[in-house]
C-alpha cells in the first residue's frame, strides 16, 4: 500500500528493502512489513520478480469468509440477522485483544502467535500520527540495536569458545612435548650411569692387574736375589706351595675364567665433540671398530684413522686392525681415542 511504503521510507529504510518486505508479506500492512525487515536484516535483497506473495492470507481470508457465512446463517436461524447498517472496520483477536486493520494483517498475527480466535470489530484503526510514527521508528531502531547487540554477544561467546579450544589443544601439545623431553633426558641419564659403572669396573680390573703384576715382579726379584745370595727362597717351606693364582687380564674384569661375549666401547675423537658408543661381539676386529666410526662421521677414513688408550697408556697400529677386541684386551668395556691425521 502506498501509505505503508511512504511510512517505511520515512523511517529511513531502503526503497528496495521496503518493496521486498511489502511484496513478501502480501501488502498486509505496516507491522508485517517492519517485522520482515527486522527478520531479514543484513540479507541481500533478492530479485523481486522471483519473490512470491504470501498465499496464506488468501486461504485464511477464504476460511474466515466461510466462518462469517456460517455465523450469519446462525444469526438468521435465531432471528437476529446482522444489520447491514453496522459496518466492521477492523478485526479483533479474542485471545490477546489486539485490533488489526484487515484480514491479511490478522492472518499474519495468527501465523506468528498461534492465535485462532478472531472477531469483527467496529473500532477504527486510525492512521499513525507523526508522533506515533516517530515512536514506532524509535521502537524499531531500538529493536534493531538490541538484535545487533545480541548477535555481537553470540559471536563474542563463540570466539571465546574457539579460543579456549585452541589454547587447550596448545597446552596438551606442549605437555606431550615436555613429557617426551623428560623421557629422553631420563634415558640419556640412565645411559651415562651405565657407562660410568662399566668404566669403573674396567678401571678396577686394570688396577687389580697392575697390583698383581707388581706383586709378581717383587716376588720374582726376591727369589732371584735369594738364589744369588744362596739364601732360602722366600715363600718356600716344607708345606706344599699354593697353586699360583692366574693373572687377571683386562678382558676378564678381574673374574677368572669369565667369557665376555660382547664388548662395550666408548670412542672419543681427539678433536673433541660428542663421543660415540657401541656394543660389538668380543670377536669383532679393531677394523670393524674403524668401519663403525667411519659410518658415524664423514671425516673418518678407515685406512688412516688410529686408536689409543689413555689408561693404561697404549697405542694401536694398523697391524692390530685384524686382531679381535678380546685379543687386544678391550673386553668387557674400554674407552678408545680416535685420531684423524
C-alpha positions as a printed Julia matrix, in Angstrom:
341×3 Matrix{Float64}:
   0.0     0.0    0.0
   1.25    3.49  -0.83
   0.75    4.79   2.73
   2.74    1.93   4.29
   5.54    2.33   1.76
   5.79    6.07   2.4
   5.84    5.45   6.16
   8.64    2.91   5.88
  10.64    5.15   3.57
  10.12    7.99   6.03
  11.63    5.76   8.74
  14.86    5.63   6.75
  14.67    2.15   5.18
  16.0     1.49   1.68
  13.43    1.61  -1.11
  14.38   -1.86  -2.45
  14.17   -3.43   1.02
  10.75   -1.78   1.63
   9.39   -3.12  -1.68
  10.74   -6.59  -0.85
   9.05   -6.53   2.58
   5.69   -5.33   1.21
   5.69   -7.89  -1.59
   6.85  -10.78   0.63
   4.09  -10.03   3.17
   1.42   -9.56   0.52
   0.9    -5.88   1.41
  -0.67   -6.89   4.69
   0.19   -3.71   6.48
   2.91   -1.71   8.19
   3.62   -4.09  11.1
   4.19   -7.24   8.98
   6.48   -5.29   6.66
   8.55   -3.95   9.57
   8.77   -7.45  11.08
  10.01   -8.76   7.72
  12.66   -6.02   7.51
  13.9    -6.85  11.01
  13.95  -10.61  10.4
  15.91  -10.26   7.13
  18.27   -7.51   8.26
  21.7    -7.9    6.71
  20.49  -10.26   3.97
  20.84   -9.13   0.34
  17.65   -8.05  -1.4
  16.64  -10.77  -3.91
  15.2   -10.32  -7.38
  11.68   -9.1   -6.64
  10.39  -10.92  -9.71
  11.25  -14.24  -8.0
   9.53  -13.3   -4.73
   6.1   -14.91  -4.41
   3.49  -13.07  -2.45
   2.19  -14.95   0.55
  -0.8   -17.08  -0.32
  -1.6   -17.94   3.26
  -3.53  -14.69   3.65
  -5.91  -15.54   0.84
  -6.55  -19.03   2.19
  -7.18  -17.71   5.66
  -9.35  -14.96   4.24
 -11.46  -17.57   2.42
 -11.72  -19.61   5.61
 -12.83  -16.58   7.58
 -15.38  -15.7    4.85
 -16.83  -19.2    5.25
 -16.93  -18.71   9.02
 -18.65  -15.36   8.51
 -21.28  -17.01   6.31
 -21.83  -19.72   8.91
 -22.14  -17.09  11.65
 -24.62  -15.14   9.55
 -26.72  -18.28   8.95
 -26.65  -18.99  12.67
 -27.83  -15.47  13.45
 -30.62  -15.74  10.89
 -31.77  -19.03  12.41
 -32.07  -17.28  15.77
 -33.95  -14.41  14.2
 -31.2   -11.96  14.68
 -29.85  -11.32  11.22
 -26.91   -8.96  11.05
 -27.88   -5.43  10.22
 -26.33   -4.05   7.07
 -26.16   -0.7    8.81
 -23.36   -1.9   11.08
 -20.04   -1.92   9.25
 -16.99   -3.82  10.56
 -13.98   -1.53  10.49
 -11.36   -3.87  11.99
 -10.66   -7.4   13.16
 -10.01   -8.15  16.84
  -8.07  -11.09  18.34
 -10.27  -12.57  21.05
  -7.27  -14.1   22.82
  -4.99  -11.07  23.19
  -7.33   -8.17  22.33
  -5.21   -6.71  19.54
  -7.03   -4.91  16.71
  -5.98   -5.26  13.08
  -6.74   -3.15  10.03
  -7.72   -6.03   7.76
  -7.84   -9.81   7.43
  -4.34  -10.01   5.93
  -2.77   -8.4    8.99
  -4.85  -10.61  11.28
  -3.67  -13.69   9.38
  -0.08  -12.6    9.84
  -0.68  -12.22  13.57
  -2.23  -15.69  13.67
   0.82  -17.2   11.95
   3.21  -15.61  14.42
   1.25  -16.03  17.67
  -0.74  -19.21  17.02
  -3.97  -17.47  17.99
  -7.06  -18.61  16.11
  -9.94  -16.76  17.76
 -10.88  -13.55  15.89
 -13.99  -11.39  15.62
 -15.11   -8.35  13.68
 -14.87   -5.01  15.42
 -16.38   -1.61  14.79
 -13.29    0.09  16.15
 -11.48    2.04  13.52
  -7.69    1.97  13.31
  -6.62    5.5   12.73
  -3.53    6.27  10.64
  -0.37    6.81  12.61
   0.3    10.42  13.58
   3.7    11.94  13.13
   4.36   11.42  16.84
   3.33    7.78  16.64
   5.49    7.29  13.57
   8.48    8.7   15.48
   7.74    6.42  18.42
   7.37    3.45  16.1
  10.62    4.33  14.38
  12.39    4.71  17.72
  11.0     1.35  18.83
  12.09   -0.23  15.58
  15.6     1.2   15.87
  15.83    0.02  19.48
  14.86   -3.47  18.41
  17.47   -3.35  15.69
  20.13   -2.2   18.19
  19.15   -4.98  20.62
  19.21   -7.56  17.86
  22.65   -6.43  16.71
  23.93   -6.39  20.29
  22.62   -9.91  20.86
  24.26  -11.1   17.65
  27.55   -9.44  18.62
  27.39  -11.11  22.05
  26.78  -14.52  20.47
  29.73  -14.01  18.11
  31.91  -12.94  21.07
  30.95  -16.05  23.04
  31.66  -18.23  20.0
  35.1   -16.63  19.59
  35.84  -17.21  23.29
  34.86  -20.87  22.99
  37.04  -21.32  19.92
  39.95  -19.55  21.64
  39.59  -21.79  24.71
  39.6   -24.88  22.49
  42.72  -23.62  20.71
  44.52  -22.87  23.98
  43.58  -26.24  25.44
  44.91  -28.01  22.34
  48.13  -25.99  22.55
  48.61  -26.86  26.24
  48.04  -30.55  25.57
  50.56  -30.48  22.72
  53.14  -28.68  24.9
  52.6   -31.25  27.67
  53.22  -34.09  25.22
  56.44  -32.42  24.05
  57.61  -31.87  27.64
  56.89  -35.5   28.53
  58.9   -36.66  25.51
  61.83  -34.42  26.5
  61.71  -35.73  30.07
  61.7   -39.35  28.9
  64.65  -38.65  26.59
  66.58  -36.96  29.4
  65.93  -39.9   31.75
  67.06  -42.32  29.07
  70.28  -40.38  28.48
  70.91  -40.19  32.24
  70.5   -43.97  32.58
  72.85  -44.49  29.64
  75.52  -42.28  31.21
  75.08  -44.04  34.55
  75.64  -47.44  32.95
  78.7   -46.14  31.12
  80.18  -44.81  34.38
  79.6   -48.14  36.13
  81.24  -50.07  33.29
  84.17  -47.65  33.2
  84.6   -48.01  36.97
  84.61  -51.79  36.67
  87.15  -51.68  33.86
  89.4   -49.34  35.86
  89.1   -51.59  38.92
  90.11  -54.62  36.83
  93.1   -52.75  35.39
  94.15  -51.59  38.86
  93.93  -55.14  40.18
  96.05  -56.34  37.25
  98.69  -53.69  37.94
  98.83  -54.68  41.62
  99.11  -58.35  40.7
 101.94  -57.58  38.25
 103.76  -55.55  40.91
 103.45  -58.36  43.42
 104.62  -60.96  40.88
 107.67  -58.81  39.95
 108.51  -58.28  43.61
 108.32  -62.0   44.33
 110.42  -62.81  41.27
 113.04  -60.26  42.28
 113.11  -61.68  45.84
 113.57  -65.24  44.57
 116.31  -64.28  42.16
 118.15  -62.35  44.89
 117.84  -65.28  47.31
 119.28  -67.66  44.71
 122.2   -65.3   44.03
 122.93  -64.92  47.73
 122.48  -68.63  48.46
 119.67  -67.93  50.91
 116.37  -69.77  51.26
 113.87  -68.77  48.68
 111.14  -66.63  50.3
 107.76  -68.32  50.46
 109.16  -71.85  50.11
 108.74  -74.24  53.08
 108.13  -77.87  53.88
 104.48  -77.35  53.19
 103.44  -77.53  49.58
 103.3   -74.16  47.93
  99.86  -72.94  46.99
  98.9   -73.14  43.4
  99.81  -69.98  41.52
  96.99  -67.56  41.03
  96.41  -66.89  37.34
  96.97  -63.3   36.38
  93.89  -61.22  35.81
  93.54  -59.73  32.41
  91.57  -56.64  31.35
  89.32  -58.88  29.26
  88.17  -60.8   32.4
  87.38  -57.71  34.51
  89.11  -59.35  37.48
  86.95  -62.5   37.35
  88.99  -65.53  36.28
  87.56  -67.77  33.62
  84.62  -65.48  32.71
  83.9   -65.3   28.99
  82.52  -61.96  27.8
  80.73  -62.42  24.5
  80.22  -58.68  23.9
  82.4   -55.62  24.36
  81.07  -52.13  25.01
  83.15  -49.34  23.54
  83.15  -45.59  24.01
  85.04  -43.87  21.19
  86.18  -40.28  21.72
  87.55  -38.11  18.95
  90.93  -36.48  19.55
  89.44  -33.31  18.05
  86.69  -33.24  20.68
  82.94  -33.43  20.28
  80.29  -35.93  21.28
  81.67  -39.46  21.94
  80.25  -42.48  20.13
  79.17  -45.62  21.98
  78.56  -49.09  20.58
  78.45  -52.73  21.61
  80.24  -55.28  19.41
  80.97  -59.01  19.71
  84.24  -59.64  21.57
  85.48  -61.47  18.49
  85.0   -58.38  16.32
  88.21  -56.87  14.96
  89.6   -53.39  15.51
  89.0   -52.76  11.8
  85.26  -53.25  12.4
  85.51  -50.55  15.07
  87.09  -48.22  12.5
  84.35  -49.05   9.99
  81.67  -48.29  12.61
  83.28  -44.92  13.33
  83.53  -44.11   9.6
  79.81  -44.78   9.32
  79.13  -42.23  12.06
  81.37  -39.4   10.8
  82.28  -38.45   7.23
  85.64  -37.08   8.44
  86.87  -40.57   9.42
  88.78  -42.73   6.92
  89.22  -46.41   7.84
  92.69  -46.51   6.24
  94.11  -43.52   8.11
  92.36  -43.46  11.48
  94.3   -44.8   14.52
  93.28  -45.71  18.08
  94.84  -45.4   21.51
  94.07  -45.77  25.23
  94.87  -43.31  27.99
  94.64  -45.82  30.84
  96.62  -47.96  30.58
  98.54  -45.98  28.0
  98.54  -47.94  24.75
  98.61  -47.13  21.03
  97.12  -49.49  18.45
  98.69  -49.54  14.99
  97.17  -50.72  11.71
  98.88  -54.04  12.36
  96.38  -54.5   15.22
  93.33  -53.99  12.95
  92.91  -57.72  12.14
  93.04  -58.63  15.86
  89.88  -59.19  17.9
  88.78  -56.97  20.78
  89.41  -59.88  23.12
  92.99  -60.31  21.87
  93.64  -56.59  22.3
  92.41  -56.72  25.94
  89.43  -54.39  25.34
  86.73  -56.65  26.82
  84.3   -56.23  28.52
  84.48  -52.45  28.01
  87.03  -49.84  27.03
  87.46  -46.2   26.1
  89.29  -45.57  22.81
  90.71  -42.31  21.47
  90.37  -41.99  17.67
  93.0   -39.84  15.96
  92.46  -38.45  12.46
  95.63  -37.33  10.63
